[in-house]
Rosetta silent file (secondary structure, phi, psi, omega in degrees, C-alpha in Angstrom):
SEQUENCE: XXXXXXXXXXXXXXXXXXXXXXXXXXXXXXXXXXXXXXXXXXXXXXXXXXXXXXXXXXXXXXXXXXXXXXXXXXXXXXXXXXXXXXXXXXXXXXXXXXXXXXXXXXXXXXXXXXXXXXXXXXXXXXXXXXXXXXXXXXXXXXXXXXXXXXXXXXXXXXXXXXXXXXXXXXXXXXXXXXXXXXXXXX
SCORE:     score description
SCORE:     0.000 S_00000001
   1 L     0.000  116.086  170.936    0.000    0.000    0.000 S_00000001
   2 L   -63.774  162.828 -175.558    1.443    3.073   -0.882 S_00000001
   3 H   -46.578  -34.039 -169.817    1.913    6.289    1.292 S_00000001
   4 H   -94.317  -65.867  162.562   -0.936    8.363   -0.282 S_00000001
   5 H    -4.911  -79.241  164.166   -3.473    5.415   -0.124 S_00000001
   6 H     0.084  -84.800 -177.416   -2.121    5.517    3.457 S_00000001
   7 H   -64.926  -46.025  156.786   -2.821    8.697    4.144 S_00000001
   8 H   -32.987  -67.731  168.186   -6.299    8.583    2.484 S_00000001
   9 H   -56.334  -40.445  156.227   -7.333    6.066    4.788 S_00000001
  10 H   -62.190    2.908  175.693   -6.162    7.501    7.894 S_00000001
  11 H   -87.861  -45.356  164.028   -8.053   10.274    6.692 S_00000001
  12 H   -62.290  -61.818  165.038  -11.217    8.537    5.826 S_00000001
  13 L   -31.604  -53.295 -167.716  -10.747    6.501    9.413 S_00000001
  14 L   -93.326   32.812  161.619  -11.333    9.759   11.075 S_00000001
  15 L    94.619   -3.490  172.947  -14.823   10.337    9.488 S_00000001
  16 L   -94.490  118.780 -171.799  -13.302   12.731    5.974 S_00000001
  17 H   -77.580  -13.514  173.857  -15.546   11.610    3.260 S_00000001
  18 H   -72.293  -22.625 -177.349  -13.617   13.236    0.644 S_00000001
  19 H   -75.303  -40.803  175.633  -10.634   11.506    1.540 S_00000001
  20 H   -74.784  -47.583  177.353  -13.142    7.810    1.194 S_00000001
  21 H   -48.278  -12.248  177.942  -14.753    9.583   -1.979 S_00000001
  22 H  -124.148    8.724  118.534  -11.157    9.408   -3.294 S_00000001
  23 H   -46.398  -48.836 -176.716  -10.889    5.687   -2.251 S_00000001
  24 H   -76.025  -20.262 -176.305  -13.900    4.987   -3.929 S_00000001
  25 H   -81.629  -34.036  176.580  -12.622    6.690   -7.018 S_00000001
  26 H   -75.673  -49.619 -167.607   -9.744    4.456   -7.426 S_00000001
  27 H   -90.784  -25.465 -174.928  -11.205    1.277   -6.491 S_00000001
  28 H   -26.372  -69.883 -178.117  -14.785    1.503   -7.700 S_00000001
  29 H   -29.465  -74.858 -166.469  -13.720    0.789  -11.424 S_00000001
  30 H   -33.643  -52.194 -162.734  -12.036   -2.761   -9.917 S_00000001
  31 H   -95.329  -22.959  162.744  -14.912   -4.296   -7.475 S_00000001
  32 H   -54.078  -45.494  174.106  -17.352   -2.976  -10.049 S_00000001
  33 H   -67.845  -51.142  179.667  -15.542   -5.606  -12.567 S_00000001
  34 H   -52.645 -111.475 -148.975  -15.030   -8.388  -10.150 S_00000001
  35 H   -30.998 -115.535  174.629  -18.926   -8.333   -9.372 S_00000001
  36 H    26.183  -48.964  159.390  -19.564   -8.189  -13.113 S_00000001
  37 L   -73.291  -69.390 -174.643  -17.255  -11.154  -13.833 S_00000001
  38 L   -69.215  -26.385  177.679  -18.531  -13.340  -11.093 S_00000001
  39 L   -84.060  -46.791  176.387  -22.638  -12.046  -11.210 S_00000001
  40 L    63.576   33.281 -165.279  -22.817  -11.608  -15.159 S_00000001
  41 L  -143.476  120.766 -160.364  -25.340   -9.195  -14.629 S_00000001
  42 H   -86.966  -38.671  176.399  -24.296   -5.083  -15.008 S_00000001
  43 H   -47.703  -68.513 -164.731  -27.402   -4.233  -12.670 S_00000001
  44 H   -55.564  -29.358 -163.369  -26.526   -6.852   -9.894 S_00000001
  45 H   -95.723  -18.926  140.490  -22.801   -6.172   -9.785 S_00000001
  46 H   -17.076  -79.630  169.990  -23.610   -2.328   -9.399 S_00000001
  47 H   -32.790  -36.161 -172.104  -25.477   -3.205   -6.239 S_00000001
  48 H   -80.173  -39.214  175.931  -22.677   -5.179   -5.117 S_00000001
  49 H   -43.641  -57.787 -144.529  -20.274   -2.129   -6.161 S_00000001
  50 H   -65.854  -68.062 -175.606  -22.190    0.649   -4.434 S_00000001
  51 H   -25.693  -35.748  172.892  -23.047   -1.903   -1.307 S_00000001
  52 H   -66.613  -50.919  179.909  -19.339   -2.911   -0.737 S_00000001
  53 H   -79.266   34.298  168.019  -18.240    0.633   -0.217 S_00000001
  54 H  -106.641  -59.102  179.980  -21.569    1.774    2.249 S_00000001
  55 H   -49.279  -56.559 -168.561  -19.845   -1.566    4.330 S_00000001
  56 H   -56.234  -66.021 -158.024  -16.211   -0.268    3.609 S_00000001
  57 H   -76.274   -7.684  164.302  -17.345    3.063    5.409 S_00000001
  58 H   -76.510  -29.841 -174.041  -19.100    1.495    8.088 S_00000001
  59 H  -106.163  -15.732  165.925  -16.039   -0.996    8.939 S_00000001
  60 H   -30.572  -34.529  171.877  -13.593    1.623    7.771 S_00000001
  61 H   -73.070   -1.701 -171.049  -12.601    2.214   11.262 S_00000001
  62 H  -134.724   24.389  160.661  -11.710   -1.246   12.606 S_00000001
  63 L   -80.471 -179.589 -173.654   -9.693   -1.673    9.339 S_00000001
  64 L  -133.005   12.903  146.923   -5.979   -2.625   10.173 S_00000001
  65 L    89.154  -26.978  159.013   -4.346   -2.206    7.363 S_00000001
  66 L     7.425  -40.347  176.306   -2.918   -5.661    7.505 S_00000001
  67 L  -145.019  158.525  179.526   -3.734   -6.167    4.026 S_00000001
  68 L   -54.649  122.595  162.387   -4.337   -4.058    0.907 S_00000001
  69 H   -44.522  -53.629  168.508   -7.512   -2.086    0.757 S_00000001
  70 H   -47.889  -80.029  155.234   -8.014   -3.099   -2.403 S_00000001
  71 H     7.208  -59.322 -150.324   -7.817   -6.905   -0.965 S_00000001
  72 H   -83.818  -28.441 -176.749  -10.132   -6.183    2.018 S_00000001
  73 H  -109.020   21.003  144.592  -12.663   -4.748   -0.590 S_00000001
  74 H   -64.976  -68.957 -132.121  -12.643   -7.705   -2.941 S_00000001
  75 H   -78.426  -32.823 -176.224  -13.192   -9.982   -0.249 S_00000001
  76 H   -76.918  -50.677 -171.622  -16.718   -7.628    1.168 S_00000001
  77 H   -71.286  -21.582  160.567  -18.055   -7.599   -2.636 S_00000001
  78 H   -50.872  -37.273 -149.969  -17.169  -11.684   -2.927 S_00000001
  79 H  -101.862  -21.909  150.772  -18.920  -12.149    0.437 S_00000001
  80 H   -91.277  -24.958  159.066  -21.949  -10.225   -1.834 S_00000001
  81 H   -71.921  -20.586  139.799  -21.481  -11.704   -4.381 S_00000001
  82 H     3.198  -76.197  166.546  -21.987  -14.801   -2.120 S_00000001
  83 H   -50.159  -40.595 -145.290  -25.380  -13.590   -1.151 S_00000001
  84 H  -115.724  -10.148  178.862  -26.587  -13.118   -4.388 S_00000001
  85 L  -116.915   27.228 -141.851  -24.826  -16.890   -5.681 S_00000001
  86 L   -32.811  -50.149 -170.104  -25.269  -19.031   -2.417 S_00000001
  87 H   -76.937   21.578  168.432  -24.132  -22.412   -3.757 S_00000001
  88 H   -91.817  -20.587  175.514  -20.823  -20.552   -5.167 S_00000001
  89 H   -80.253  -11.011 -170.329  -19.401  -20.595   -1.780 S_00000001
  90 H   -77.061  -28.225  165.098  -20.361  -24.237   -1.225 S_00000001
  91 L   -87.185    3.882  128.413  -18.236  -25.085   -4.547 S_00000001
  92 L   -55.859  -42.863  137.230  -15.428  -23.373   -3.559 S_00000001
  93 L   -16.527  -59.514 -121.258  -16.040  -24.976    0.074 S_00000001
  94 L  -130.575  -56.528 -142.788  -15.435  -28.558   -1.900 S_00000001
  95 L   -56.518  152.970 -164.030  -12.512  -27.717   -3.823 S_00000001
  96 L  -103.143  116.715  178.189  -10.023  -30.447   -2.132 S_00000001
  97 L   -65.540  -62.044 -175.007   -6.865  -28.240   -0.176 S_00000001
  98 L   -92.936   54.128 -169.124   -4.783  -31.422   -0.115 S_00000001
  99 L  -102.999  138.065  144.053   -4.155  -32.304   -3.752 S_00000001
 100 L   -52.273  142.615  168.075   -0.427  -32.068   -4.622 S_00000001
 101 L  -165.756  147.374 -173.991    0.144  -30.135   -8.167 S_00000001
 102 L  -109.380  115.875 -175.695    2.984  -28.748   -9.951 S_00000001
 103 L   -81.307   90.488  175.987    1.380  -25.188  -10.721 S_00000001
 104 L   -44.538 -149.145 -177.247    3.065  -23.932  -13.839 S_00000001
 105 L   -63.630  144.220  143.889    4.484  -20.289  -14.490 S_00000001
 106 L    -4.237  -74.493 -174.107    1.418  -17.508  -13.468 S_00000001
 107 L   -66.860  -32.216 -151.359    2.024  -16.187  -17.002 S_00000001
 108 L   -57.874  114.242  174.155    2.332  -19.289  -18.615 S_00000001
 109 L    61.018  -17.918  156.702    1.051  -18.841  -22.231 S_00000001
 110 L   -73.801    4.577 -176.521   -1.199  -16.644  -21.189 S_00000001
 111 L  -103.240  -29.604 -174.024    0.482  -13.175  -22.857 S_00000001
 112 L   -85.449  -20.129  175.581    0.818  -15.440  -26.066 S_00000001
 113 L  -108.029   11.243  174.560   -2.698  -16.142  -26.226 S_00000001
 114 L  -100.725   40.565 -155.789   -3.771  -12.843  -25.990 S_00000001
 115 L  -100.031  -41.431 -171.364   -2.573  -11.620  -29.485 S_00000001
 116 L  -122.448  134.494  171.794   -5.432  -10.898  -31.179 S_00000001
 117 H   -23.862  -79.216 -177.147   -9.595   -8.725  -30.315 S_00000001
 118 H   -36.393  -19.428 -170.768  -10.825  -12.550  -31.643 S_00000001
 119 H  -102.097  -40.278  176.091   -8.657  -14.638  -29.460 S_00000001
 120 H   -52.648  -74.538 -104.706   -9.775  -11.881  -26.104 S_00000001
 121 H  -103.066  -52.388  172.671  -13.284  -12.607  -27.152 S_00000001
 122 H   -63.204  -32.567  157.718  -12.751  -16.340  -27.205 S_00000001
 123 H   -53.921  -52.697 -170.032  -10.895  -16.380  -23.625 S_00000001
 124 H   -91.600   11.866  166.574  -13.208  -14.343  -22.065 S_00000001
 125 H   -87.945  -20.864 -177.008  -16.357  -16.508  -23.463 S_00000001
 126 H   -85.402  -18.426  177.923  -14.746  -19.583  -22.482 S_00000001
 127 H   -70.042  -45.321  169.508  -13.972  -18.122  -18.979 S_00000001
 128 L   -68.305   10.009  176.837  -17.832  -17.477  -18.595 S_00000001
 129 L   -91.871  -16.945 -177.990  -18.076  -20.709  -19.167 S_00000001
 130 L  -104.674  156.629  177.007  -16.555  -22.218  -16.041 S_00000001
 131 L   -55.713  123.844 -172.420  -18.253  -22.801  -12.960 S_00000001
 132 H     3.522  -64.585 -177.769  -18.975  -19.929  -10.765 S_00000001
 133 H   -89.352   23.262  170.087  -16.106  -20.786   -9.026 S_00000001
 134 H  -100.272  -31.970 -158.107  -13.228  -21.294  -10.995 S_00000001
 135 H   -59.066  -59.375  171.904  -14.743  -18.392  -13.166 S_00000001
 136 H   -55.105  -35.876  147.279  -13.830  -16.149   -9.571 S_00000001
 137 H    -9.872  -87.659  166.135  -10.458  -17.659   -9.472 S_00000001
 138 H   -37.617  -57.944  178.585   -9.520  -17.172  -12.421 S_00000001
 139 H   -44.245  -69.771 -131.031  -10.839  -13.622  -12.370 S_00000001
 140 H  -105.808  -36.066  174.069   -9.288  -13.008   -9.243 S_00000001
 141 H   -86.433  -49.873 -160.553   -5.210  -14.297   -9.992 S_00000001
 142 H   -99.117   -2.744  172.627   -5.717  -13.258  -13.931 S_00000001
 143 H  -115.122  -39.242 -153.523   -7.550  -10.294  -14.565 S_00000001
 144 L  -119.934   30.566  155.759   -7.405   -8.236  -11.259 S_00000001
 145 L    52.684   34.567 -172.999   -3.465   -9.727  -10.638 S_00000001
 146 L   -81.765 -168.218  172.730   -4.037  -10.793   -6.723 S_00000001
 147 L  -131.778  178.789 -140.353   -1.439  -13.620   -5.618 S_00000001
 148 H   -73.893  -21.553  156.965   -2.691  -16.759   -4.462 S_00000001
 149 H   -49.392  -56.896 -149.815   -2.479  -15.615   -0.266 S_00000001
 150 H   -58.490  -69.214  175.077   -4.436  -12.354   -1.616 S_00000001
 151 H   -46.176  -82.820 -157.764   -7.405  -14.887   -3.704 S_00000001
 152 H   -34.374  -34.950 -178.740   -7.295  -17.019   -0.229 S_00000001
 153 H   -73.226  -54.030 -131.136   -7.940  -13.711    2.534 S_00000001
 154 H   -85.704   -4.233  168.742  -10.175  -12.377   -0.084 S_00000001
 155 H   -91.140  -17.757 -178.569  -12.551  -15.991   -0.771 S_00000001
 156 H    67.406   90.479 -169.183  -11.818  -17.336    2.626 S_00000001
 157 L  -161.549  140.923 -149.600  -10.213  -20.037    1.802 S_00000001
 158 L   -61.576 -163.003 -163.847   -7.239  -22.647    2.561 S_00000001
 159 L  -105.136  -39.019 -152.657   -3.882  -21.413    0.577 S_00000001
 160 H   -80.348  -57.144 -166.858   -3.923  -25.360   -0.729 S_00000001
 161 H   -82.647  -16.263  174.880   -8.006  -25.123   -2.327 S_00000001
 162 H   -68.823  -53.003 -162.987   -6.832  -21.888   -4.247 S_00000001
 163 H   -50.507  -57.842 -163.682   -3.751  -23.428   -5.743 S_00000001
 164 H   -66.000  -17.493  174.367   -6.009  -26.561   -6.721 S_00000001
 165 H   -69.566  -53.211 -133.563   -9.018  -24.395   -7.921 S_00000001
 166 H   -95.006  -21.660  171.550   -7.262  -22.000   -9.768 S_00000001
 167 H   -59.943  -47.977 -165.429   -4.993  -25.309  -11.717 S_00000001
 168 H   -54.562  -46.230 -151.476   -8.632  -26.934  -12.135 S_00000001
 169 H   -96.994  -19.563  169.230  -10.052  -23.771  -14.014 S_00000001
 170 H   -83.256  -30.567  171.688   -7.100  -23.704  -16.276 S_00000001
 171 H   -47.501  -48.028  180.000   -7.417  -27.040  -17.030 S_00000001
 172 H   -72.074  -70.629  156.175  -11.133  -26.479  -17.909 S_00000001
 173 H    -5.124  -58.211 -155.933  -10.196  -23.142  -19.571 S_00000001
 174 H   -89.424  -33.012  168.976   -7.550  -24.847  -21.829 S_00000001
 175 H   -51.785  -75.922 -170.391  -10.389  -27.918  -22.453 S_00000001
 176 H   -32.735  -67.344 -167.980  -12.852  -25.027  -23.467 S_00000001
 177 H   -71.477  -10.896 -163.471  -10.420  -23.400  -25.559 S_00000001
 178 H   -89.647  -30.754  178.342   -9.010  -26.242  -27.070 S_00000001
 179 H   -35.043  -50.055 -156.791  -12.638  -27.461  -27.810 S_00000001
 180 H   -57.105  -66.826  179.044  -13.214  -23.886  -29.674 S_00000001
 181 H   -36.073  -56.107 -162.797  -10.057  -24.201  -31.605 S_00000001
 182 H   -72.370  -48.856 -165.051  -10.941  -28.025  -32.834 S_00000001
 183 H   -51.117  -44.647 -161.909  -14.555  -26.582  -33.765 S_00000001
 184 H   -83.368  -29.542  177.056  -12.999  -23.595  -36.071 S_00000001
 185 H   -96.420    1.338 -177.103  -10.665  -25.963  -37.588 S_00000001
 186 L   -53.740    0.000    0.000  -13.275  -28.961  -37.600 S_00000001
């Protein structure tokens, strides 16, 4: 967390809404997209947008800084998007924490498969394609760049069921895509 963040929040702590109105300015854009990605709905993840940050200023005071704001307010719009998906926490819940896997690179092949509008368009249809909860994974290491402690604080979740979730949804991802691929050259 940088200095000015920083200060914004100790600023915000002690009740100045301009200083949280310029919290809100930065992060809105982000937790508007997570809820969006995980909801699929522009109305619903609005709600969840405005609703996380009425909670962020209500709990603003007993944050601790501990972790990145940005973090803490992924983790309040997941825990709404929650609400509004019940059985997404129950599959995430299930994911098994003690399967060994050799995770490749982060990055792997993903910068290379990003080359072309048509190939984005084909990623991000096949990504809406996986189950709720891979789809937030996914979402959550490869679009909004958290690292795999950061997905666990903000899904509530072992360190162990991320790694194997977030391998699972590439697997399925790479299934999806390879599917797509066989169909266009079918």
């Amino acid at each position: 967390m940088d200095q000015d963040e920083q200060a914004l929040i100790g600023k915000a702590q002690s009740g100045d809404t301009s200083a949280f109105a310029s919290l809100v300015t930065e992060h809105s854009t982000l937790v508007y997209n997570l809820a969006l990605r995980i909801l699929n709905d522009p109305q619903e993840a609005e709600d969840v947008a405005q609703e996380t940050f009425v909670r962020a200023w209500q709990a603003l005071p007993r944050f601790r800084a501990d972790s990145r704001l940005r973090t803490w307010l992924y983790r309040i719009a997941t825990n709404l998007c929650y609400n509004r998906l019940p059985h997404l926490k129950r599959e995430l819940a299930a994911l098994d924490p003690d399967t060994e896997i050799d995770l490749p690179g982060d990055r792997q092949g993903v910068e290379d498969a990003l080359v072309s509008a048509e190939i984005i368009e084909q990623v991000n249809t096949a990504v809406n394609r996986l189950p709720e909860s891979y789809r937030l994974l996914i979402i959550l290491r490869h679009i909004h760049g958290l690292s795999y402690a950061e997905i666990a604080a903000v899904a509530d979740m072992p360190l162990g069921s991320v790694k194997t979730g977030i391998y699972r949804a590439r697997q399925q991802l790479r299934n999806l895509l390879a599917q797509k691929v066989s169909e266009l050259n079918g």
